Coordinates of C-alpha atoms in Angstrom, one line a residue:
M226 CA 136.8 25.5 78.6
T227 CA 138.8 25.8 75.6
K228 CA 136.8 23.1 73.1
W229 CA 133.4 24.8 73.9
F230 CA 133.8 28.1 74.9
C231 CA 136.5 29.8 72.7
S232 CA 135.7 29.8 69.1
N233 CA 138.5 28.7 66.9
P234 CA 138.4 28.5 63.1
A235 CA 140.4 25.4 63.4
S236 CA 138.7 23.3 65.9
K237 CA 136.3 20.1 65.8
A238 CA 133.7 21.8 67.3
M239 CA 132.7 24.6 65.0
C240 CA 128.8 25.9 65.8
L241 CA 128.3 25.5 69.5
P242 CA 131.5 27.3 70.6
M243 CA 130.3 30.5 68.7
V244 CA 127.4 30.8 70.8
L245 CA 129.3 29.3 74.1
S246 CA 132.1 32.0 73.5
C247 CA 129.4 34.5 74.1
F248 CA 129.3 33.9 78.2
S249 CA 133.5 33.4 78.4
H250 CA 135.9 35.6 79.6
F251 CA 139.8 35.8 79.5
S252 CA 140.2 37.4 82.9
L253 CA 138.4 39.2 85.9
W254 CA 139.0 42.6 84.1
H255 CA 137.5 41.3 80.9
I256 CA 134.6 40.1 82.5
M257 CA 134.0 43.4 84.5
A258 CA 134.6 45.6 81.1
N259 CA 132.1 43.7 79.4
M260 CA 129.6 43.3 82.2
Y261 CA 129.6 47.1 83.0
V262 CA 129.0 47.9 78.7
L263 CA 126.2 45.4 79.0
W264 CA 124.6 46.9 82.0
S265 CA 125.1 50.3 80.9
F266 CA 123.1 49.7 77.5
S267 CA 121.0 46.7 78.0
T268 CA 118.1 48.3 79.9
S269 CA 117.6 50.7 76.9
I270 CA 117.8 47.8 74.3
V271 CA 115.4 45.7 76.2
N272 CA 112.8 48.7 76.3
I273 CA 113.3 49.1 72.6
L274 CA 113.1 45.3 71.5
G275 CA 111.5 43.3 74.4
K276 CA 113.5 40.3 76.5
E277 CA 113.0 37.7 73.7
Q278 CA 114.0 39.6 70.7
F279 CA 117.0 41.2 73.0
L280 CA 118.1 37.6 73.7
A281 CA 117.9 36.6 69.8
M282 CA 120.0 39.8 69.2
Y283 CA 122.3 39.1 71.8
L284 CA 123.0 35.4 70.9
S285 CA 123.0 36.5 67.2
G286 CA 125.5 39.0 67.7
G287 CA 127.6 36.9 69.6
V288 CA 127.5 34.4 66.5
I289 CA 128.0 36.6 63.7
S290 CA 131.1 38.3 65.8
S291 CA 132.8 34.9 66.0
M292 CA 132.2 34.5 62.1
S293 CA 133.6 37.6 61.4
S294 CA 136.6 36.8 63.5
Y295 CA 137.0 33.4 61.9
L296 CA 136.9 34.9 58.5
L297 CA 139.6 37.4 59.1
K298 CA 142.0 34.6 61.0
T299 CA 141.5 32.3 58.0
T300 CA 142.0 35.4 55.6
V301 CA 145.2 36.1 57.1
R302 CA 146.1 32.7 58.1
R303 CA 146.7 34.0 62.1
P304 CA 145.3 31.2 63.7
G305 CA 143.7 31.7 67.4
L306 CA 140.9 31.5 69.9
S307 CA 138.2 34.1 70.4
L308 CA 136.5 34.4 73.3
G309 CA 134.4 36.7 75.6
A310 CA 130.7 38.6 75.2
S311 CA 132.8 41.7 73.4
G312 CA 131.2 40.8 70.2
A313 CA 127.7 40.4 71.2
I314 CA 128.0 43.7 73.3
M315 CA 129.3 45.5 70.8
A316 CA 126.1 44.2 68.9
V317 CA 124.2 45.9 71.7
L318 CA 126.2 49.0 71.8
G319 CA 125.7 49.2 68.0
A320 CA 121.9 48.8 68.2
V321 CA 121.7 51.0 71.2
C322 CA 123.7 53.8 69.3
T323 CA 122.2 53.9 66.3
Q324 CA 118.6 53.9 67.7
V325 CA 119.1 56.9 70.3
P326 CA 122.2 58.7 68.6
N327 CA 121.5 61.8 70.7
A328 CA 122.1 60.2 73.9
S329 CA 124.6 61.6 76.2
L330 CA 127.5 59.2 77.1
A331 CA 130.5 59.2 79.3
I332 CA 133.5 57.2 80.0
I333 CA 133.3 55.7 83.5
F334 CA 136.8 57.3 84.9
L335 CA 135.9 60.7 82.6
P336 CA 132.5 61.6 83.7
M337 CA 133.1 64.8 83.1
F338 CA 133.5 64.4 79.0
T339 CA 130.2 63.6 77.5
F340 CA 129.6 62.6 74.1
T341 CA 126.7 61.6 72.0
A342 CA 126.2 57.8 71.2
G343 CA 126.4 59.0 67.7
S344 CA 129.6 60.1 67.6
A345 CA 130.8 56.9 70.0
I346 CA 129.8 54.3 67.5
K347 CA 131.5 56.3 64.7
V348 CA 134.9 56.0 67.0
V349 CA 134.4 52.6 68.1
L350 CA 133.7 51.6 64.3
A351 CA 137.0 53.5 63.2
M352 CA 139.1 51.9 65.9
D353 CA 138.1 48.5 65.2
T354 CA 138.4 48.9 61.6
A355 CA 142.2 50.3 62.1
G356 CA 142.4 47.5 64.2
V357 CA 141.9 45.1 61.6
I358 CA 143.4 46.8 58.8
L359 CA 146.8 47.1 61.0
G360 CA 146.7 43.9 62.4
W361 CA 146.5 44.8 65.9
K362 CA 146.3 42.4 68.5
L363 CA 145.0 44.0 72.0
F364 CA 141.4 43.0 70.9
D365 CA 139.7 40.4 68.5
H366 CA 138.6 43.8 66.6
A367 CA 137.2 41.9 63.4
A368 CA 134.8 40.5 66.1
H369 CA 134.2 43.6 67.3
L370 CA 133.8 45.1 64.3
G371 CA 131.2 42.2 62.9
G372 CA 129.0 42.3 66.3
C373 CA 128.9 46.4 66.0
L374 CA 127.8 46.3 62.2
F375 CA 125.2 43.3 63.1
G376 CA 123.8 45.3 65.9
I377 CA 123.4 48.3 63.8
W378 CA 121.7 46.2 60.9
Y379 CA 119.7 44.6 63.3
I380 CA 118.2 47.9 64.4
K381 CA 117.8 49.3 61.2
Y382 CA 116.6 46.2 59.1
G383 CA 116.7 42.9 61.0
S384 CA 113.7 43.8 63.5
D385 CA 111.6 44.4 60.5
L386 CA 112.7 41.2 58.5
I387 CA 113.2 38.4 60.9
W388 CA 111.3 39.1 64.3
R389 CA 108.1 40.9 62.5
N390 CA 107.9 37.9 60.0
R391 CA 108.5 35.0 62.6
E392 CA 104.3 34.8 63.2
P393 CA 103.7 32.2 60.9
F394 CA 106.6 29.9 61.9
V395 CA 105.6 30.5 66.0
S396 CA 102.1 29.7 65.1
K397 CA 103.1 26.6 63.5
W398 CA 105.6 25.7 66.4
H399 CA 102.5 26.3 69.0
Q400 CA 100.2 24.2 67.0
F401 CA 102.8 21.2 66.5
R402 CA 103.3 21.3 70.7
Q403 CA 100.1 21.4 71.3
G404 CA 99.9 18.2 69.1
G405 CA 97.7 19.8 66.2
R406 CA 94.8 21.2 68.8
R407 CA 93.9 24.4 68.4

């Protein structure tokens, strides 16, 4: 598991673990928390982007969050493993909170306190930025921050820039798969 499902800048296997770490977790609590957040926000983002684009954004968010973690770990010379879907899920959270900033959210154990998605994303960004600057080690704050910023960027610019311009490539791919017949 360590070689393929944990991203690590010192590992011999660099690329595949950046994707596969989107599906690994440290503990039962870790997977439960991540799956609850994913379940809470995935319906909204799938309705906004569609299934295929959601999957592309989720996996890309995982890779970008791993790269953010690599960058911080190599910059401060603090090696270590990164695992978990948190960075990819933060991309989903960033995208939904940016697209629907007035949505009302609540914390599972404190449902009486509600706040807007726009406020939530600002707090999340502030906490993860503080975590990176102050060197907090409870979470991989660089991965969370990278994933969240990617989600915000993707919903604002990436969807149009990448997804909408894929048509020529997809047409050529289908033509190639069909053996040049059209």
